[in-house]
Tab-separated table of C-alpha atoms in Angstrom:
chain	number	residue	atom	x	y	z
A	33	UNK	CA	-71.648	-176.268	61.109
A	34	UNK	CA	-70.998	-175.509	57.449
A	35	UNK	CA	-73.448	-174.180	55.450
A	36	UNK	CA	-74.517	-174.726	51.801
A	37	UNK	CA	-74.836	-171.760	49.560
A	38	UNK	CA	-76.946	-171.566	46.145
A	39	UNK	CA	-73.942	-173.131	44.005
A	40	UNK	CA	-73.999	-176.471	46.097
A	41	UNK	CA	-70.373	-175.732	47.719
A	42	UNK	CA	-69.758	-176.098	51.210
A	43	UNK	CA	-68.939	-172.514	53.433
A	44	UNK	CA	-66.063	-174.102	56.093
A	45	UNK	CA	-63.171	-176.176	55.715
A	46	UNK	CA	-61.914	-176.402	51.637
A	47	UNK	CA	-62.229	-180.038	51.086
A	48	UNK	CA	-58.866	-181.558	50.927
A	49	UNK	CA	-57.234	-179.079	53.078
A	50	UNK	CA	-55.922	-179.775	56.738
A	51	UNK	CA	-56.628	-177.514	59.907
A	52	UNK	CA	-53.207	-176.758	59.556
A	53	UNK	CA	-53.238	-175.727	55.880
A	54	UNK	CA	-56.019	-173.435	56.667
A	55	UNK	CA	-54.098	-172.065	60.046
A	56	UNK	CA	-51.212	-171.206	58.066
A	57	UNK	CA	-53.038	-169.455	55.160
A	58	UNK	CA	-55.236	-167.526	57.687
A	59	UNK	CA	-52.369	-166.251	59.531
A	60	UNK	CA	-50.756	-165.589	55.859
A	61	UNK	CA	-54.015	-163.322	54.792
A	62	UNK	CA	-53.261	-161.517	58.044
A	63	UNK	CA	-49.945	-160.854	57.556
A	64	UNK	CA	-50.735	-159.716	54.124
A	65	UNK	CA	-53.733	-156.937	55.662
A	66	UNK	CA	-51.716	-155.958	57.812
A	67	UNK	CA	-48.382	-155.054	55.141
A	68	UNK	CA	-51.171	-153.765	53.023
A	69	UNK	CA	-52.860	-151.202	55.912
A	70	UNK	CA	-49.025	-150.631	56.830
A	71	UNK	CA	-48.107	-149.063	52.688
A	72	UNK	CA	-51.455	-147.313	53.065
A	73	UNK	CA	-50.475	-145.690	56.317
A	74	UNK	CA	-47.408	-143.822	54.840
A	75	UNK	CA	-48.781	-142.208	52.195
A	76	UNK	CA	-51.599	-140.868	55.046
A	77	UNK	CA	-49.008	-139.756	57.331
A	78	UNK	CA	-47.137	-137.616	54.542
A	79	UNK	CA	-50.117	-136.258	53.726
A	80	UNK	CA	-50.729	-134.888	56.766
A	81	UNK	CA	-47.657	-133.162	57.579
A	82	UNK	CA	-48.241	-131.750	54.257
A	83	UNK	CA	-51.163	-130.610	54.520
A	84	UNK	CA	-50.310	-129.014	58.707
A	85	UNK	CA	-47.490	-127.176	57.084
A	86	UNK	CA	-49.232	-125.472	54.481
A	87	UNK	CA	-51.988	-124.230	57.426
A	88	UNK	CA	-48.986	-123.532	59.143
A	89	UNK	CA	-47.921	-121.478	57.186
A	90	UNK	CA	-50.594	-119.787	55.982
A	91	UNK	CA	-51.784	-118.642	59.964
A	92	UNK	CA	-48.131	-117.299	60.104
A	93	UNK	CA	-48.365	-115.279	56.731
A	94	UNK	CA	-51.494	-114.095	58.644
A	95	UNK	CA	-50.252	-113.078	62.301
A	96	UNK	CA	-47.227	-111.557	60.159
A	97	UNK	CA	-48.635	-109.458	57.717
A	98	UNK	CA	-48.875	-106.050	59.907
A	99	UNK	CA	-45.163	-106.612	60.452
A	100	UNK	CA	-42.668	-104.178	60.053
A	101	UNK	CA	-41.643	-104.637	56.138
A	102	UNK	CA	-38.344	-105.851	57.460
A	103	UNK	CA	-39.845	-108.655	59.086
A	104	UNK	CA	-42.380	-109.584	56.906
A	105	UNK	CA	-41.321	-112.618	54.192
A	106	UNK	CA	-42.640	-112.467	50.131
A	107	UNK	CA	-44.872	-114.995	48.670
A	108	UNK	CA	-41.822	-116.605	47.106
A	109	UNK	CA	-40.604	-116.870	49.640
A	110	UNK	CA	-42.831	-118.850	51.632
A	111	UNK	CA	-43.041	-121.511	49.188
A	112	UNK	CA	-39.718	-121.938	49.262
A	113	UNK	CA	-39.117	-122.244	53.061
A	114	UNK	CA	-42.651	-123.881	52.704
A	115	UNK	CA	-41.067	-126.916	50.765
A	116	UNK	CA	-37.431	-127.059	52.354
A	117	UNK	CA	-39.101	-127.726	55.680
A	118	UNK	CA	-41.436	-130.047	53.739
A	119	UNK	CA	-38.013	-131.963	52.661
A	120	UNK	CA	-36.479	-131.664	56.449
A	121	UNK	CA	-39.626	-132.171	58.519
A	122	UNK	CA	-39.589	-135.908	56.544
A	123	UNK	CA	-36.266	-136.255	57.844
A	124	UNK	CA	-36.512	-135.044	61.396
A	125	UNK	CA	-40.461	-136.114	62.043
A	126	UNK	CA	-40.418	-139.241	60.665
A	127	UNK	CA	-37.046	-140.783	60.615
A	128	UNK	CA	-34.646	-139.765	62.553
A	129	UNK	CA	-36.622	-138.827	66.042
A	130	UNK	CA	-39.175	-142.180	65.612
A	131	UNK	CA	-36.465	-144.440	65.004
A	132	UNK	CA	-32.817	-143.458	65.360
A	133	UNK	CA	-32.484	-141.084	68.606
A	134	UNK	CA	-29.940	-143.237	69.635
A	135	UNK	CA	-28.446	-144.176	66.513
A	136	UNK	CA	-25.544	-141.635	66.895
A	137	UNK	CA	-23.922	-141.633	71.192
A	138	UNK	CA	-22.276	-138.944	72.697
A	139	UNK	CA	-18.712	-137.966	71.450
A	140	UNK	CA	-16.099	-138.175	74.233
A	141	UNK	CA	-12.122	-138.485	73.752
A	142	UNK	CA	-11.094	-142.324	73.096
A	143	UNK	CA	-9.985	-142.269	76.440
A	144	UNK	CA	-12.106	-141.646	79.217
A	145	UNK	CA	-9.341	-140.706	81.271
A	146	UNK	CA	-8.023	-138.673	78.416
A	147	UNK	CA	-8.755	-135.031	78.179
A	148	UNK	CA	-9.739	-133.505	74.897
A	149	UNK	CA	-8.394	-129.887	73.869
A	150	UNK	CA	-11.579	-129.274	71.967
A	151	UNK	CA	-14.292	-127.180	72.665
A	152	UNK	CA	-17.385	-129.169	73.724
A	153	UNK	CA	-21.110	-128.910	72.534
A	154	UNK	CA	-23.884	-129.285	74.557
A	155	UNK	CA	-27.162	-129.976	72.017
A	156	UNK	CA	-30.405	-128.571	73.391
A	157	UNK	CA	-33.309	-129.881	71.035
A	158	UNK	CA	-36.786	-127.979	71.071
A	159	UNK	CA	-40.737	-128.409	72.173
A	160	UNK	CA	-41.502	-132.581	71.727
A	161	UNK	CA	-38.935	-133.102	70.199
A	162	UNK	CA	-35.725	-135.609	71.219
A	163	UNK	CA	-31.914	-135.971	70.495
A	164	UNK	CA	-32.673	-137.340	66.507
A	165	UNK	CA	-33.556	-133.826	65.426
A	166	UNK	CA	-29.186	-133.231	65.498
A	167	UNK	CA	-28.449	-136.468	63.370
A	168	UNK	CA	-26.624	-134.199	60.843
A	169	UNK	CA	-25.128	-131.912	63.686
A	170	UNK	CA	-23.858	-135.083	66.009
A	171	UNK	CA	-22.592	-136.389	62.734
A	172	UNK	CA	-20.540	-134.074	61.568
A	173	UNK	CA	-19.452	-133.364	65.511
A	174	UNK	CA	-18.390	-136.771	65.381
A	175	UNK	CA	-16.438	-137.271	62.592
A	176	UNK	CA	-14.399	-134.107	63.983
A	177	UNK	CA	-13.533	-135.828	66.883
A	178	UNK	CA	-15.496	-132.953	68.793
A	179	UNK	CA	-16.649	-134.087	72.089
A	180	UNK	CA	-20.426	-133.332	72.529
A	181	UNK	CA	-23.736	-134.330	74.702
A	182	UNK	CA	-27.343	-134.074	72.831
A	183	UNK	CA	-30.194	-134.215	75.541
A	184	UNK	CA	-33.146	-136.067	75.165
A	185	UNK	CA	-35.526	-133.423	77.465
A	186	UNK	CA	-37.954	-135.470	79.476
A	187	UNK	CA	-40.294	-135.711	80.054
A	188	UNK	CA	-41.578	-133.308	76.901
A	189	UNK	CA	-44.301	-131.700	78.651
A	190	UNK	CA	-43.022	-130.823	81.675
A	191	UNK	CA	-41.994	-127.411	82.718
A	192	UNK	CA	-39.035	-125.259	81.184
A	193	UNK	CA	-37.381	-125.344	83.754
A	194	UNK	CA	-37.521	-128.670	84.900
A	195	UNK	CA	-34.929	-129.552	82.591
A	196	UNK	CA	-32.261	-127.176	83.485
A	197	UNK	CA	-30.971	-129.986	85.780
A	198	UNK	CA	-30.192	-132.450	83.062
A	199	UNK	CA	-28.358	-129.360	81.357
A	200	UNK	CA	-26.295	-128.389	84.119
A	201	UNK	CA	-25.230	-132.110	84.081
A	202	UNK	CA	-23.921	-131.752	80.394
A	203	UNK	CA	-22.101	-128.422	80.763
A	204	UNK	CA	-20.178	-130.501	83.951
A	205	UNK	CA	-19.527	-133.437	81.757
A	206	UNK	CA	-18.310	-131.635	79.273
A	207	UNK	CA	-16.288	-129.502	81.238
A	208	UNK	CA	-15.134	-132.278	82.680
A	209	UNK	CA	-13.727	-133.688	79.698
A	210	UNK	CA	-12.262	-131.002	77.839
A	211	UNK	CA	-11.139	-128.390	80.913
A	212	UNK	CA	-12.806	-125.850	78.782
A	213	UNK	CA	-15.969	-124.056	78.629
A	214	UNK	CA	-18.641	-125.847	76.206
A	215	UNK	CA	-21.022	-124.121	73.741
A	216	UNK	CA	-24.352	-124.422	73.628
A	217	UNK	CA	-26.540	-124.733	70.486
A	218	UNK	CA	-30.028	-124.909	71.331
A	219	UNK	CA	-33.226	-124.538	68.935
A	220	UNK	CA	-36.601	-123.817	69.768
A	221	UNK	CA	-37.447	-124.261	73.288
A	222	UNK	CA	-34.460	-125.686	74.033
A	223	UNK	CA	-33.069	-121.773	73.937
A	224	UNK	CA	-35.527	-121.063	76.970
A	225	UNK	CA	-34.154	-124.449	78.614
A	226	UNK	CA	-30.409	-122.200	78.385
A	227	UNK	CA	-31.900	-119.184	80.078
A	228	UNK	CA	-33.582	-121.119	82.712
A	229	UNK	CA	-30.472	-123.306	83.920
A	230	UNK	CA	-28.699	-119.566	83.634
A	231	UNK	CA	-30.808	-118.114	85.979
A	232	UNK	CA	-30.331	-121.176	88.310
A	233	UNK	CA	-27.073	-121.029	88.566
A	234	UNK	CA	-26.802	-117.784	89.144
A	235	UNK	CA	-24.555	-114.479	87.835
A	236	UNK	CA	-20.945	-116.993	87.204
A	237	UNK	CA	-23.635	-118.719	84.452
A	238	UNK	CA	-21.164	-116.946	81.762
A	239	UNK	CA	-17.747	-118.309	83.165
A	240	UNK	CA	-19.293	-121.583	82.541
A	241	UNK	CA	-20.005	-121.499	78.672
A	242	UNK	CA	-18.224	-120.333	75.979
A	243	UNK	CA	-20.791	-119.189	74.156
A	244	UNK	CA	-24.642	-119.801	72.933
A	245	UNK	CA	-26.521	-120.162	70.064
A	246	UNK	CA	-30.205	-119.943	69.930
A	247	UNK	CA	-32.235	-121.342	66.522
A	248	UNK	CA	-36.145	-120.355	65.851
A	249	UNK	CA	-36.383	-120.124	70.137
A	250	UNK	CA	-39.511	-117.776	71.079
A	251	UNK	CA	-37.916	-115.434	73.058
A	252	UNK	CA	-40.605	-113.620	73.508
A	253	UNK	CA	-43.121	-116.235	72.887
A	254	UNK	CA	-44.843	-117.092	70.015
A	255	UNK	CA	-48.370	-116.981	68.968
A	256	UNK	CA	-48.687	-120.618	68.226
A	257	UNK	CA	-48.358	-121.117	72.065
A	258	UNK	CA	-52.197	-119.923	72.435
A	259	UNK	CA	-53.550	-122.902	71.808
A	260	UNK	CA	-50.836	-125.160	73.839
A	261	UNK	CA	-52.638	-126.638	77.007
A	262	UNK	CA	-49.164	-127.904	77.886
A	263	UNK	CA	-47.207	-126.572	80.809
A	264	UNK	CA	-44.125	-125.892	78.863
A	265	UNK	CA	-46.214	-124.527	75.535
A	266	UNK	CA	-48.354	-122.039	77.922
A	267	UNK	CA	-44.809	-120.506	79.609
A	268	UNK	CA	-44.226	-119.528	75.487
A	269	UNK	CA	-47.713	-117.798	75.151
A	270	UNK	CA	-46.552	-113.891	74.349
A	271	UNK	CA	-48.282	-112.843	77.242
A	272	UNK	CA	-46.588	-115.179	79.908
A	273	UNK	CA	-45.593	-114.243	82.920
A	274	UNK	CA	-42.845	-116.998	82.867
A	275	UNK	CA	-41.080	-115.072	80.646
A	276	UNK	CA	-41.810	-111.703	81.818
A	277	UNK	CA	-40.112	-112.982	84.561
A	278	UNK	CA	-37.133	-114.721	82.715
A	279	UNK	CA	-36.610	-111.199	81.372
A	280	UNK	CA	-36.785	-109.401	84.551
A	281	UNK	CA	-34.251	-111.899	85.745
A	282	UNK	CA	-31.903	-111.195	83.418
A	283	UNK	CA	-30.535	-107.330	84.556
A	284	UNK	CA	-27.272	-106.512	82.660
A	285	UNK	CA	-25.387	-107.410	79.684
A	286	UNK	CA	-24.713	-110.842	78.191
A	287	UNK	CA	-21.716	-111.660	79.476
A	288	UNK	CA	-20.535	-114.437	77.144
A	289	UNK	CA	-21.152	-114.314	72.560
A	290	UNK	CA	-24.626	-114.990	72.147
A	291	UNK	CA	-26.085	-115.549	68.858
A	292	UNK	CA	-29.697	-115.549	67.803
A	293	UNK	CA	-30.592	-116.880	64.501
A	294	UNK	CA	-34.262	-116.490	63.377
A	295	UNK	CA	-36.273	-116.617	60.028
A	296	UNK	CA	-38.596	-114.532	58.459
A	297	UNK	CA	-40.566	-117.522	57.263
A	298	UNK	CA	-40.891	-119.243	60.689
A	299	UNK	CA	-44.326	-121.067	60.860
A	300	UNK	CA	-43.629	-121.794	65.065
A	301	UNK	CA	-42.098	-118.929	66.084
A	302	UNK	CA	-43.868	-115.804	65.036
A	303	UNK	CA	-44.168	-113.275	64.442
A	304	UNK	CA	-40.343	-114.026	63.540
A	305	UNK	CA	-39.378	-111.085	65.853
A	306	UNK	CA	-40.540	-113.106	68.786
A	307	UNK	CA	-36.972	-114.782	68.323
A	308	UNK	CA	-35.065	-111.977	69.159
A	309	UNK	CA	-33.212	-112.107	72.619
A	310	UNK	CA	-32.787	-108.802	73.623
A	311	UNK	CA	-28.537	-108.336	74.082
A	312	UNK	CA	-28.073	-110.878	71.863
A	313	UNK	CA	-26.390	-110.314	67.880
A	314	UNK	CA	-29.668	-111.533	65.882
A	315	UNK	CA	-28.904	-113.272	62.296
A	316	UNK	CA	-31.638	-113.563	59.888
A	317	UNK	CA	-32.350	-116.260	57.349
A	318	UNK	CA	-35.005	-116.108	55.264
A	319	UNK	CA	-36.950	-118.726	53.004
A	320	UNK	CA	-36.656	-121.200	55.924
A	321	UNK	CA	-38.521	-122.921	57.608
A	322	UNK	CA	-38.472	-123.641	61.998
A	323	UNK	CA	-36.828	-126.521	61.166
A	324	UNK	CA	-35.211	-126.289	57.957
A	325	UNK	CA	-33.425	-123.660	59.443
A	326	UNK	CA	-31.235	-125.612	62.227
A	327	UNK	CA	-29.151	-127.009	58.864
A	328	UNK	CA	-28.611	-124.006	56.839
A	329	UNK	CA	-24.975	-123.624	56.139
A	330	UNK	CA	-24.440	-120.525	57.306
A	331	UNK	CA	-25.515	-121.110	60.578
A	332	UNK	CA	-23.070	-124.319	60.680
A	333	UNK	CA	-20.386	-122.116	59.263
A	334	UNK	CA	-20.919	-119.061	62.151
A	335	UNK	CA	-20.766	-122.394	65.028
A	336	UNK	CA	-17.397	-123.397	63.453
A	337	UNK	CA	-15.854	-120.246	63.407
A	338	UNK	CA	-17.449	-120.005	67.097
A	339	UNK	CA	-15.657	-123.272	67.738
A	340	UNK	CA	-12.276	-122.372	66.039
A	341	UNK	CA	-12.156	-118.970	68.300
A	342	UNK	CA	-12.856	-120.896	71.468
A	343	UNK	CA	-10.287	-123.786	70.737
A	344	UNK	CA	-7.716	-120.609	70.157
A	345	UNK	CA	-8.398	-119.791	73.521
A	346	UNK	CA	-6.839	-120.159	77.066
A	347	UNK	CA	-8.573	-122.951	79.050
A	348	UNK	CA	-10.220	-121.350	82.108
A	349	UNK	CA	-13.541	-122.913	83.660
A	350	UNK	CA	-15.492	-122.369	86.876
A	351	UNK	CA	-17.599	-125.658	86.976
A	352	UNK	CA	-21.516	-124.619	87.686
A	353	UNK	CA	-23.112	-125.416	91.097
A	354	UNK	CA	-24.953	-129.078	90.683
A	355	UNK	CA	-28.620	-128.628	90.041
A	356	UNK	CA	-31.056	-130.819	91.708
A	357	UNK	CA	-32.166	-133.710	89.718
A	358	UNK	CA	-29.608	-133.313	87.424
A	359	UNK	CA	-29.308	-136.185	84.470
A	360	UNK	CA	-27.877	-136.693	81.340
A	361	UNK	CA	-30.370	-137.300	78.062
């Protein structure tokens, strides 16, 4: 029942207005709240990346001060990796990961049955992330006509080397396809996902890439790990003995090009000379960011000439031994 208030008007139904009239405008209002909580979310969510960058990067100015004064970064430039992974992290985060991992497929030749002369590129994305972080990468890969897989790696908590399956399926693919070699670009974590599916298959691991590139990958852990309660995060604590192990595992010299590109200003991976694999030619950027970094130009412009060098070359591949549980992402 409807009740009168103090100006005389009745609290219920407006007079002169049909259930159905009020139904609609209900479900209108609703609509409406929920557009208007929706434009009031985004502004929150920038916010707080902003906001976790800046104490991201301030606990890595602070773990990296008693650095070596090669390794340590000026204030200048920490604001400016500061705001081009600002700029990036909007990109990756909240675009392209969320909503178009599988905007962009896998590059193969037109053909299936065709076999491409190009050197293939197997993607390895890092810690939570998915296949979106390499929009820019699978789209420039693709307009070349470059065959390439990017992995999705799930499920995103699980062990390192529980993926190493799903990359031993890409390097066959791949292989597959092209009668060549691939090379793999990984970033983050997805560098320790190379090393484990290396020491799976065993010593012939370098007849069966070309080469490998490692972005921002802790390899040698990175401080930011401590507070990980995830399996994967705690085998990148410093102190591990997953990858005191890894290391052990890997007696002798690299026996394919390995690059390792780090940055000075890394606010994941620190301090930055956590990113050094031992054996491997390092490359340092600095004023960029974890992220940021994965699209600097000159690290696009050392994997083409990479590319170039191993399209130049004599096709020669020994496929790797099948993994259990191998899949493609």
């Amino acid at each position: 029942m409807a009740c009168r208030d103090f100006g005389g008007s009745w609290r219920g139904r407006p007079q002169g207005k049909s259930l159905e009239a009020v139904a609609q405008g209900t479900v209108g209002n609703a609509f409406m709240s929920i557009t208007s909580l929706h434009r009031m979310a985004w502004p929150l969510v920038f916010m707080g990346l902003w906001v976790a960058l800046v104490l991201q990067v301030g606990l890595a100015w602070w773990a990296s001060r008693r650095s070596a004064p090669g390794w340590q970064a000026h204030a200048r430039e920490w604001g400016r990796s500061w705001w081009r992974e600002l700029q990036w992290a909007y990109r990756v985060l909240l675009w392209w990961q969320p909503f178009r991992a599988q905007a962009i497929p896998d590059g193969w030749p037109a053909e299936a049955e065709t076999q491409c002369d190009k050197t293939g590129v197997v993607l390895v994305h890092g810690y939570l992330c998915n296949r979106g972080f390499w929009t820019p990468w699978m789209q420039r890969l693709a307009s070349e006509g470059r065959p390439f897989v990017a992995l999705t790696l799930d499920p995103p908590w699980a062990p390192i080397e529980a993926h190493a399956p799903a990359l031993d399926a890409a390097v066959q693919k791949l292989q597959s396809l092209t009668g060549r070699a691939p090379l793999i670009v990984a970033h983050s974590m997805g560098g320790l996902v190379f090393r484990a599916w290396a020491r799976a298959v065993g010593p012939q691991w370098g007849r069966c890439v070309g080469g490998v590139v490692t972005l921002a990958t802790p390899h040698q852990g990175t401080w930011l790990a401590r507070w990980s309660l995830t399996p994967n995060g705690r085998q990148m604590r410093p102190d591990s003995p997953w990858l005191a192990d890894l290391a052990h595992s890997e007696s002798g010299s690299i026996p394919v090009p390995v690059d390792a590109w780090l940055t000075v200003c890394d606010a994941v991976v620190f301090p930055a000379q956590a990113a050094v694999w031992p054996g491997a030619s390092t490359h340092i950027l600095r004023a960029e960011g974890h992220v940021s970094m994965a699209f600097a130009p000159e690290v696009w412009s050392q994997v083409r000439a990479r590319l170039d060098a191993l399209d130049k070359s004599p096709p020669a591949v020994v496929f790797s031994r099948r993994l259990a549980g191998g899949s493609q992402g």
